[in-house]
Amino acid sequence: MNSFSGKKSITGFLTILCILLLSMTALAAETTDKDQAVNQAQSESSGTDHQTIQTGGDQAASSNTDTPKEEIGPGIRKKETEPEEPAKPVYEKGGSLGLFTATAYCPESSGKQCVTYSGTIPQPQHTISADIALLPLGTKVMIDDIVYTVEDIGSGVKGNKVDIFFASRREALDFGRQTKELFAVIER
């Protein structure tokens, strides 16, 4: 019974010791960060470069360094992570799908924002309507080196016809009716 009580008190003592050490380490880190911030503010306001001595070692550091931003805790460096941009797909021209009659359409003249058959908002140089029996929704095709996605249908768009979405009525009228060769798209 006596040895159990002794083990219990040793465990309690070690627990308290660990808590104190962690608290002191955190306090020292906060103090160092505050000192560096004060010195940095002083050097920026006076235009001089003060030197501070770190309490944890013999290393001297300039007050105009970004040490507080680089460390998570004492001796633990923050990993520099650059924001990753989503990888944009790379498309290549595939085989020919044949010649298609291409017409143009544009947003409604009422100013309302239209929605495609697939539920998306049409975008210039992206959205086309097609006969979904021939080119299903979501199919990507290339016309004049621009990749379009089939997102819409049209009552007059049957067979080898496509309707290309343009941002304005003027652009749509300028495009008119043309014969275009459509190509499959290979995503890399």
Coordinates of N, CA and C in Angstrom, one line a residue:
M1 N 0.8 -1.2 0.0 CA 0.0 0.0 0.0 C 0.9 1.3 0.0
N2 N 2.0 1.2 0.7 CA 2.9 2.3 0.8 C 3.5 2.6 -0.5
S3 N 3.9 1.5 -1.2 CA 4.6 1.8 -2.5 C 3.6 2.3 -3.6
F4 N 2.3 2.0 -3.5 CA 1.3 2.6 -4.4 C 1.2 4.1 -4.1
S5 N 1.2 4.5 -2.9 CA 1.1 5.9 -2.5 C 2.3 6.6 -3.0
G6 N 3.4 6.0 -2.9 CA 4.7 6.7 -3.4 C 4.7 6.9 -4.9
K7 N 4.2 5.9 -5.6 CA 4.1 6.0 -7.1 C 3.1 7.1 -7.5
K8 N 2.0 7.2 -6.7 CA 1.0 8.2 -7.0 C 1.6 9.6 -6.8
S9 N 2.4 9.8 -5.7 CA 2.9 11.1 -5.5 C 4.0 11.4 -6.5
I10 N 4.8 10.5 -6.9 CA 5.8 10.7 -8.0 C 5.1 11.1 -9.3
T11 N 4.0 10.4 -9.6 CA 3.3 10.7 -10.8 C 2.7 12.1 -10.8
G12 N 2.2 12.5 -9.6 CA 1.6 13.8 -9.4 C 2.7 14.9 -9.6
F13 N 3.9 14.6 -8.9 CA 5.0 15.5 -9.0 C 5.5 15.7 -10.4
L14 N 5.6 14.6 -11.2 CA 6.0 14.7 -12.6 C 5.0 15.5 -13.4
T15 N 3.7 15.3 -13.2 CA 2.7 16.0 -13.9 C 2.8 17.5 -13.7
I16 N 2.9 17.9 -12.4 CA 3.1 19.3 -12.1 C 4.3 19.9 -12.7
L17 N 5.4 19.1 -12.7 CA 6.7 19.6 -13.3 C 6.5 19.8 -14.8
C18 N 5.9 18.9 -15.5 CA 5.6 19.1 -16.9 C 4.8 20.3 -17.2
I19 N 3.8 20.5 -16.4 CA 2.9 21.7 -16.6 C 3.7 22.9 -16.4
L20 N 4.5 23.0 -15.4 CA 5.3 24.2 -15.1 C 6.3 24.4 -16.3
L21 N 6.9 23.4 -16.8 CA 7.9 23.5 -17.8 C 7.2 24.1 -19.1
L22 N 6.1 23.5 -19.4 CA 5.3 23.9 -20.6 C 4.9 25.4 -20.5
S23 N 4.4 25.8 -19.3 CA 4.0 27.1 -19.0 C 5.1 28.1 -19.2
M24 N 6.3 27.7 -18.6 CA 7.5 28.6 -18.7 C 7.9 28.8 -20.1
T25 N 7.9 27.7 -20.9 CA 8.3 27.7 -22.3 C 7.4 28.7 -23.1
A26 N 6.1 28.5 -22.9 CA 5.1 29.4 -23.6 C 5.3 30.8 -23.2
L27 N 5.5 31.1 -21.9 CA 5.7 32.4 -21.4 C 7.0 33.0 -22.0
A28 N 8.1 32.3 -22.1 CA 9.3 32.7 -22.6 C 9.1 33.1 -24.1
A29 N 8.4 32.3 -24.8 CA 8.1 32.5 -26.3 C 7.3 33.8 -26.4
E30 N 6.3 34.0 -25.6 CA 5.5 35.2 -25.7 C 6.4 36.5 -25.4
T31 N 7.2 36.4 -24.3 CA 8.1 37.5 -24.0 C 9.0 37.8 -25.1
T32 N 9.6 36.8 -25.7 CA 10.6 37.0 -26.8 C 9.8 37.6 -28.0
D33 N 8.6 37.2 -28.3 CA 7.9 37.7 -29.4 C 7.5 39.2 -29.1
K34 N 7.1 39.5 -27.9 CA 6.8 40.9 -27.6 C 8.0 41.8 -27.6
D35 N 9.2 41.3 -27.1 CA 10.4 42.1 -27.2 C 10.8 42.4 -28.6
Q36 N 10.7 41.4 -29.5 CA 11.0 41.5 -30.9 C 10.1 42.5 -31.5
A37 N 8.8 42.4 -31.2 CA 7.8 43.4 -31.8 C 8.1 44.8 -31.4
V38 N 8.4 45.0 -30.1 CA 8.7 46.3 -29.6 C 10.0 46.9 -30.3
N39 N 11.0 46.0 -30.3 CA 12.3 46.5 -31.0 C 12.1 46.8 -32.5
Q40 N 11.2 46.0 -33.1 CA 10.9 46.2 -34.5 C 10.2 47.6 -34.7
A41 N 9.3 47.8 -33.8 CA 8.5 49.1 -33.9 C 9.4 50.3 -33.6
Q42 N 10.4 50.1 -32.7 CA 11.3 51.2 -32.4 C 12.2 51.4 -33.6
S43 N 12.7 50.4 -34.2 CA 13.7 50.5 -35.3 C 13.0 51.1 -36.5
E44 N 11.7 50.8 -36.7 CA 11.0 51.4 -37.8 C 10.7 52.8 -37.6
S45 N 10.4 53.2 -36.3 CA 10.1 54.6 -36.1 C 11.3 55.5 -36.1
S46 N 12.5 54.9 -35.6 CA 13.7 55.7 -35.6 C 14.6 55.5 -36.8
G47 N 14.3 54.6 -37.6 CA 15.0 54.3 -38.8 C 16.4 53.6 -38.5
T48 N 16.6 53.1 -37.3 CA 17.8 52.4 -37.0 C 17.5 50.9 -36.9
D49 N 18.6 50.2 -36.9 CA 18.5 48.7 -36.8 C 19.0 48.2 -35.5
H50 N 18.2 47.9 -34.5 CA 18.6 47.5 -33.2 C 18.9 46.0 -33.3
Q51 N 19.8 45.5 -32.4 CA 20.2 44.1 -32.3 C 19.6 43.7 -31.0
T52 N 19.0 42.5 -31.0 CA 18.5 41.9 -29.7 C 19.1 40.5 -29.6
I53 N 19.3 40.2 -28.3 CA 19.8 38.9 -28.0 C 18.7 38.0 -27.6
Q54 N 18.6 36.8 -28.2 CA 17.5 35.9 -27.8 C 17.9 35.3 -26.5
T55 N 16.8 35.0 -25.6 CA 17.1 34.5 -24.3 C 17.4 33.0 -24.4
G56 N 17.0 32.3 -25.4 CA 17.2 30.9 -25.5 C 18.6 30.5 -26.0
G57 N 19.5 31.4 -26.4 CA 20.8 30.9 -26.9 C 21.7 32.1 -27.1
D58 N 22.8 31.8 -27.8 CA 23.8 32.9 -28.1 C 23.6 33.5 -29.4
Q59 N 22.5 33.3 -30.1 CA 22.3 33.8 -31.5 C 21.7 35.2 -31.4
A60 N 22.3 36.1 -32.2 CA 21.8 37.5 -32.2 C 20.9 37.6 -33.5
A61 N 19.8 38.3 -33.4 CA 18.9 38.5 -34.5 C 18.5 39.9 -34.7
S62 N 18.4 40.3 -35.9 CA 18.0 41.7 -36.2 C 16.5 41.8 -35.9
S63 N 16.1 43.0 -35.4 CA 14.7 43.2 -35.0 C 13.8 43.3 -36.2
N64 N 14.4 43.5 -37.4 CA 13.5 43.7 -38.6 C 13.3 42.3 -39.3
T65 N 13.6 41.2 -38.7 CA 13.3 39.9 -39.3 C 11.9 39.5 -38.9
D66 N 11.4 38.6 -39.6 CA 10.0 38.1 -39.4 C 9.9 36.9 -38.6
T67 N 10.8 36.8 -37.5 CA 10.8 35.6 -36.7 C 9.5 35.2 -36.1
P68 N 8.7 36.2 -35.5 CA 7.4 35.8 -35.0 C 6.5 35.1 -36.0
K69 N 6.6 35.5 -37.2 CA 5.7 35.0 -38.3 C 6.2 33.6 -38.7
E70 N 7.6 33.4 -38.6 CA 8.2 32.1 -39.1 C 8.1 31.0 -38.1
E71 N 7.8 31.3 -36.8 CA 7.8 30.3 -35.8 C 6.4 30.1 -35.2
I72 N 6.1 28.8 -35.0 CA 4.8 28.5 -34.4 C 5.0 28.5 -32.9
G73 N 6.1 28.0 -32.4 CA 6.5 27.9 -31.0 C 8.0 28.0 -30.9
P74 N 8.5 27.9 -29.7 CA 10.0 27.9 -29.6 C 10.7 26.8 -30.4
G75 N 11.4 27.2 -31.4 CA 12.2 26.2 -32.1 C 11.4 25.5 -33.2
I76 N 10.1 25.8 -33.3 CA 9.3 25.1 -34.3 C 9.0 26.1 -35.4
R77 N 9.5 25.8 -36.6 CA 9.3 26.7 -37.7 C 8.0 26.4 -38.4
K78 N 7.3 27.4 -38.9 CA 6.1 27.3 -39.6 C 6.4 26.9 -41.0
K79 N 5.8 25.9 -41.6 CA 6.0 25.5 -43.0 C 5.4 26.6 -43.9
E80 N 6.2 27.0 -44.8 CA 5.7 28.0 -45.8 C 4.9 27.2 -46.9
T81 N 3.7 27.5 -46.9 CA 2.8 26.9 -47.9 C 2.3 27.9 -48.8
E82 N 2.6 27.8 -50.1 CA 2.0 28.7 -51.1 C 0.6 28.2 -51.4
P83 N -0.3 29.1 -51.6 CA -1.6 28.7 -52.0 C -1.6 28.1 -53.3
E84 N -2.1 26.9 -53.4 CA -2.1 26.1 -54.6 C -3.3 26.5 -55.5
E85 N -3.0 26.8 -56.7 CA -4.1 27.1 -57.6 C -4.6 25.8 -58.2
P86 N -5.9 25.7 -58.3 CA -6.4 24.4 -58.9 C -5.8 24.2 -60.3
A87 N -5.3 23.0 -60.5 CA -4.7 22.7 -61.8 C -5.7 22.8 -62.9
K88 N -5.4 23.7 -63.9 CA -6.3 23.9 -65.0 C -6.1 22.7 -66.0
P89 N -7.2 22.2 -66.5 CA -7.0 21.1 -67.4 C -6.3 21.6 -68.7
V90 N -5.5 20.7 -69.3 CA -4.9 21.0 -70.6 C -5.6 20.2 -71.6
Y91 N -6.1 20.9 -72.7 CA -6.8 20.2 -73.7 C -6.0 20.2 -75.0
E92 N -6.2 19.1 -75.7 CA -5.6 18.9 -77.0 C -6.7 18.6 -78.0
K93 N -6.4 19.0 -79.3 CA -7.4 18.8 -80.3 C -7.4 17.3 -80.7
G94 N -8.6 16.7 -80.6 CA -8.7 15.3 -81.0 C -9.1 15.1 -82.5
G95 N -9.8 14.1 -82.7 CA -10.3 13.8 -84.1 C -11.4 14.7 -84.5
S96 N -11.6 14.8 -85.8 CA -12.7 15.7 -86.3 C -14.0 15.0 -86.1
L97 N -15.0 15.8 -85.7 CA -16.4 15.3 -85.6 C -17.2 15.7 -86.8
G98 N -16.6 16.4 -87.7 CA -17.3 16.8 -89.0 C -17.6 18.2 -89.1
L99 N -18.2 18.6 -90.2 CA -18.6 20.0 -90.4 C -20.0 20.2 -89.8
F100 N -20.1 21.3 -89.1 CA -21.4 21.7 -88.4 C -21.8 23.1 -88.8
T101 N -23.1 23.3 -88.9 CA -23.6 24.7 -89.1 C -23.6 25.4 -87.8
A102 N -22.9 26.5 -87.6 CA -22.8 27.2 -86.3 C -23.5 28.5 -86.4
T103 N -24.4 28.7 -85.5 CA -25.2 29.9 -85.3 C -24.8 30.5 -84.0
A104 N -25.4 31.7 -83.7 CA -25.0 32.3 -82.4 C -26.3 32.7 -81.6
Y105 N -26.1 32.7 -80.3 CA -27.2 33.2 -79.5 C -26.6 34.1 -78.4
C106 N -27.4 34.9 -77.7 CA -26.9 35.8 -76.7 C -27.9 35.9 -75.6
P107 N -27.5 36.7 -74.5 CA -28.5 36.8 -73.4 C -29.8 37.5 -73.9
E108 N -30.8 37.3 -73.1 CA -32.1 37.9 -73.4 C -32.0 39.5 -73.4
S109 N -32.7 40.1 -74.3 CA -32.7 41.5 -74.4 C -33.3 42.2 -73.2
S110 N -34.1 41.4 -72.4 CA -34.8 42.0 -71.3 C -33.8 42.2 -70.1
G111 N -32.6 41.7 -70.2 CA -31.6 41.9 -69.2 C -31.6 40.8 -68.1
K112 N -32.6 39.9 -68.2 CA -32.7 38.7 -67.3 C -31.5 37.8 -67.6
Q113 N -31.0 37.2 -66.5 CA -29.9 36.3 -66.7 C -30.5 34.9 -67.0
C114 N -30.1 34.4 -68.2 CA -30.7 33.1 -68.6 C -29.9 31.9 -68.0
V115 N -30.6 30.8 -67.9 CA -30.0 29.6 -67.4 C -30.1 28.5 -68.5
T116 N -29.0 27.8 -68.7 CA -29.0 26.8 -69.7 C -29.8 25.5 -69.3
Y117 N -30.0 24.6 -70.3 CA -30.7 23.4 -70.1 C -30.1 22.6 -68.9
S118 N -28.8 22.7 -68.8 CA -28.0 21.9 -67.8 C -28.0 22.6 -66.5
G119 N -28.6 23.8 -66.4 CA -28.7 24.5 -65.1 C -27.6 25.5 -64.9
T120 N -26.7 25.7 -65.8 CA -25.6 26.6 -65.6 C -25.9 28.0 -66.2
I121 N -25.1 28.9 -65.9 CA -25.2 30.3 -66.5 C -24.3 30.3 -67.7
P122 N -24.8 30.6 -68.9 CA -24.0 30.5 -70.1 C -22.8 31.5 -70.0
Q123 N -21.7 31.1 -70.6 CA -20.5 32.0 -70.6 C -20.0 32.1 -72.0
P124 N -19.6 33.3 -72.4 CA -19.0 33.4 -73.8 C -17.7 32.6 -73.9
Q125 N -17.4 32.1 -75.1 CA -16.3 31.2 -75.4 C -16.2 30.0 -74.4
H126 N -17.4 29.5 -74.1 CA -17.5 28.3 -73.2 C -18.7 27.5 -73.5
T127 N -19.9 28.2 -73.6 CA -21.2 27.5 -73.7 C -21.6 27.4 -75.2
I128 N -22.1 26.1 -75.5 CA -22.8 26.0 -76.8 C -24.0 25.1 -76.6
S129 N -25.0 25.2 -77.5 CA -26.1 24.3 -77.4 C -26.0 23.4 -78.6
A130 N -26.4 22.2 -78.5 CA -26.3 21.2 -79.5 C -27.4 20.2 -79.4
D131 N -27.5 19.3 -80.4 CA -28.4 18.2 -80.3 C -27.8 17.2 -79.4
I132 N -28.5 17.0 -78.2 CA -27.9 16.1 -77.2 C -27.9 14.6 -77.6
A133 N -28.6 14.3 -78.6 CA -28.6 12.9 -79.1 C -27.2 12.7 -79.8
L134 N -26.7 13.7 -80.4 CA -25.4 13.7 -81.1 C -24.2 14.1 -80.2
L135 N -24.4 15.1 -79.4 CA -23.4 15.6 -78.5 C -24.0 15.8 -77.1
P136 N -23.9 14.8 -76.2 CA -24.6 14.9 -74.9 C -24.1 16.1 -74.1
L137 N -24.9 16.4 -73.1 CA -24.6 17.5 -72.2 C -23.2 17.2 -71.5
G138 N -22.4 18.3 -71.4 CA -21.1 18.1 -70.8 C -20.0 17.8 -71.8
T139 N -20.3 17.4 -73.0 CA -19.3 17.1 -74.0 C -18.5 18.4 -74.3
K140 N -17.2 18.2 -74.4 CA -16.3 19.3 -74.8 C -15.9 19.1 -76.2
V141 N -16.0 20.2 -77.0 CA -15.6 20.2 -78.4 C -14.7 21.4 -78.6
M142 N -13.9 21.4 -79.7 CA -13.1 22.5 -80.0 C -13.5 23.1 -81.4
I143 N -13.7 24.4 -81.4 CA -14.1 25.1 -82.6 C -13.1 26.3 -82.7
D144 N -12.4 26.4 -83.7 CA -11.4 27.5 -83.9 C -10.5 27.6 -82.7
D145 N -10.0 26.5 -82.2 CA -9.0 26.4 -81.1 C -9.6 26.9 -79.8
I146 N -10.9 27.0 -79.7 CA -11.5 27.3 -78.4 C -12.3 26.1 -77.9
V147 N -12.2 25.8 -76.7 CA -12.9 24.6 -76.1 C -14.2 25.1 -75.6
Y148 N -15.3 24.5 -76.1 CA -16.6 24.8 -75.7 C -17.2 23.5 -75.0
T149 N -18.2 23.8 -74.1 CA -18.9 22.7 -73.4 C -20.4 22.7 -73.8
V150 N -20.9 21.6 -74.2 CA -22.3 21.5 -74.5 C -23.1 21.6 -73.2
E151 N -23.8 22.7 -73.0 CA -24.6 23.0 -71.8 C -26.0 23.3 -72.0
D152 N -26.4 23.4 -73.3 CA -27.7 23.9 -73.6 C -28.3 23.1 -74.8
I153 N -29.6 23.3 -75.0 CA -30.2 22.7 -76.2 C -31.0 23.8 -76.8
G154 N -31.4 23.6 -78.1 CA -32.2 24.6 -78.7 C -33.2 23.9 -79.6
S155 N -34.4 24.6 -79.8 CA -35.4 23.9 -80.6 C -35.0 23.7 -82.0
G156 N -34.2 24.6 -82.6 CA -33.7 24.5 -83.9 C -32.4 23.9 -84.1
V157 N -31.8 23.4 -83.0 CA -30.5 22.8 -83.0 C -30.7 21.3 -83.1
K158 N -30.7 20.7 -84.3 CA -30.8 19.3 -84.5 C -29.8 18.8 -85.5
G159 N -29.3 17.6 -85.3 CA -28.2 17.1 -86.2 C -26.9 17.8 -86.1
N160 N -26.3 18.1 -87.2 CA -25.0 18.7 -87.2 C -25.1 20.3 -87.2
K161 N -25.7 20.7 -86.1 CA -25.9 22.2 -85.9 C -25.4 22.5 -84.4
V162 N -24.8 23.6 -84.2 CA -24.5 24.1 -82.9 C -24.8 25.5 -82.8
D163 N -25.1 26.0 -81.6 CA -25.5 27.4 -81.3 C -24.5 27.9 -80.3
I164 N -23.6 28.8 -80.7 CA -22.5 29.3 -79.8 C -23.0 30.5 -79.0
F165 N -22.8 30.5 -77.7 CA -23.2 31.6 -76.9 C -22.2 32.8 -77.0
F166 N -22.8 34.0 -77.2 CA -21.9 35.2 -77.2 C -22.4 36.2 -76.1
A167 N -21.6 37.1 -75.7 CA -21.9 38.0 -74.6 C -22.9 39.1 -75.0
S168 N -22.9 39.5 -76.3 CA -23.8 40.5 -76.7 C -24.5 40.2 -78.0
R169 N -25.6 40.9 -78.2 CA -26.3 40.7 -79.4 C -25.5 41.1 -80.6
R170 N -24.7 42.2 -80.5 CA -23.8 42.6 -81.6 C -22.8 41.5 -82.0
E171 N -22.2 40.9 -81.0 CA -21.3 39.8 -81.4 C -22.0 38.6 -82.0
A172 N -23.2 38.3 -81.6 CA -23.9 37.2 -82.1 C -24.3 37.6 -83.6
L173 N -24.8 38.8 -83.8 CA -25.1 39.2 -85.2 C -23.9 39.2 -86.1
D174 N -22.8 39.6 -85.6 CA -21.5 39.7 -86.4 C -21.1 38.2 -86.8
F175 N -21.3 37.3 -85.9 CA -20.9 35.9 -86.1 C -21.8 35.3 -87.2
G176 N -23.1 35.6 -87.1 CA -24.1 35.1 -88.1 C -24.2 33.6 -88.1
R177 N -24.2 33.1 -89.4 CA -24.3 31.6 -89.6 C -23.0 31.2 -90.4
Q178 N -22.3 30.3 -89.8 CA -21.0 29.8 -90.5 C -20.9 28.3 -90.4
T179 N -20.1 27.8 -91.3 CA -19.8 26.3 -91.3 C -18.5 26.2 -90.6
K180 N -18.5 25.4 -89.5 CA -17.3 25.2 -88.7 C -17.0 23.7 -88.5
E181 N -15.7 23.3 -88.5 CA -15.3 22.0 -88.2 C -15.2 21.8 -86.7
L182 N -15.9 20.8 -86.1 CA -15.8 20.5 -84.7 C -14.8 19.4 -84.5
F183 N -14.0 19.5 -83.4 CA -13.1 18.5 -83.1 C -13.4 18.0 -81.7
A184 N -13.1 16.7 -81.5 CA -13.2 16.1 -80.1 C -12.1 16.8 -79.3
V185 N -12.2 16.7 -78.0 CA -11.2 17.3 -77.1 C -10.6 16.2 -76.2
I186 N -9.3 16.2 -76.1 CA -8.6 15.2 -75.3 C -8.1 16.0 -74.1
E187 N -8.5 15.6 -72.9 CA -8.0 16.3 -71.7 C -6.8 15.6 -71.2
R188 N -5.7 16.4 -70.9 CA -4.5 15.8 -70.4 C -4.3 16.2 -68.9

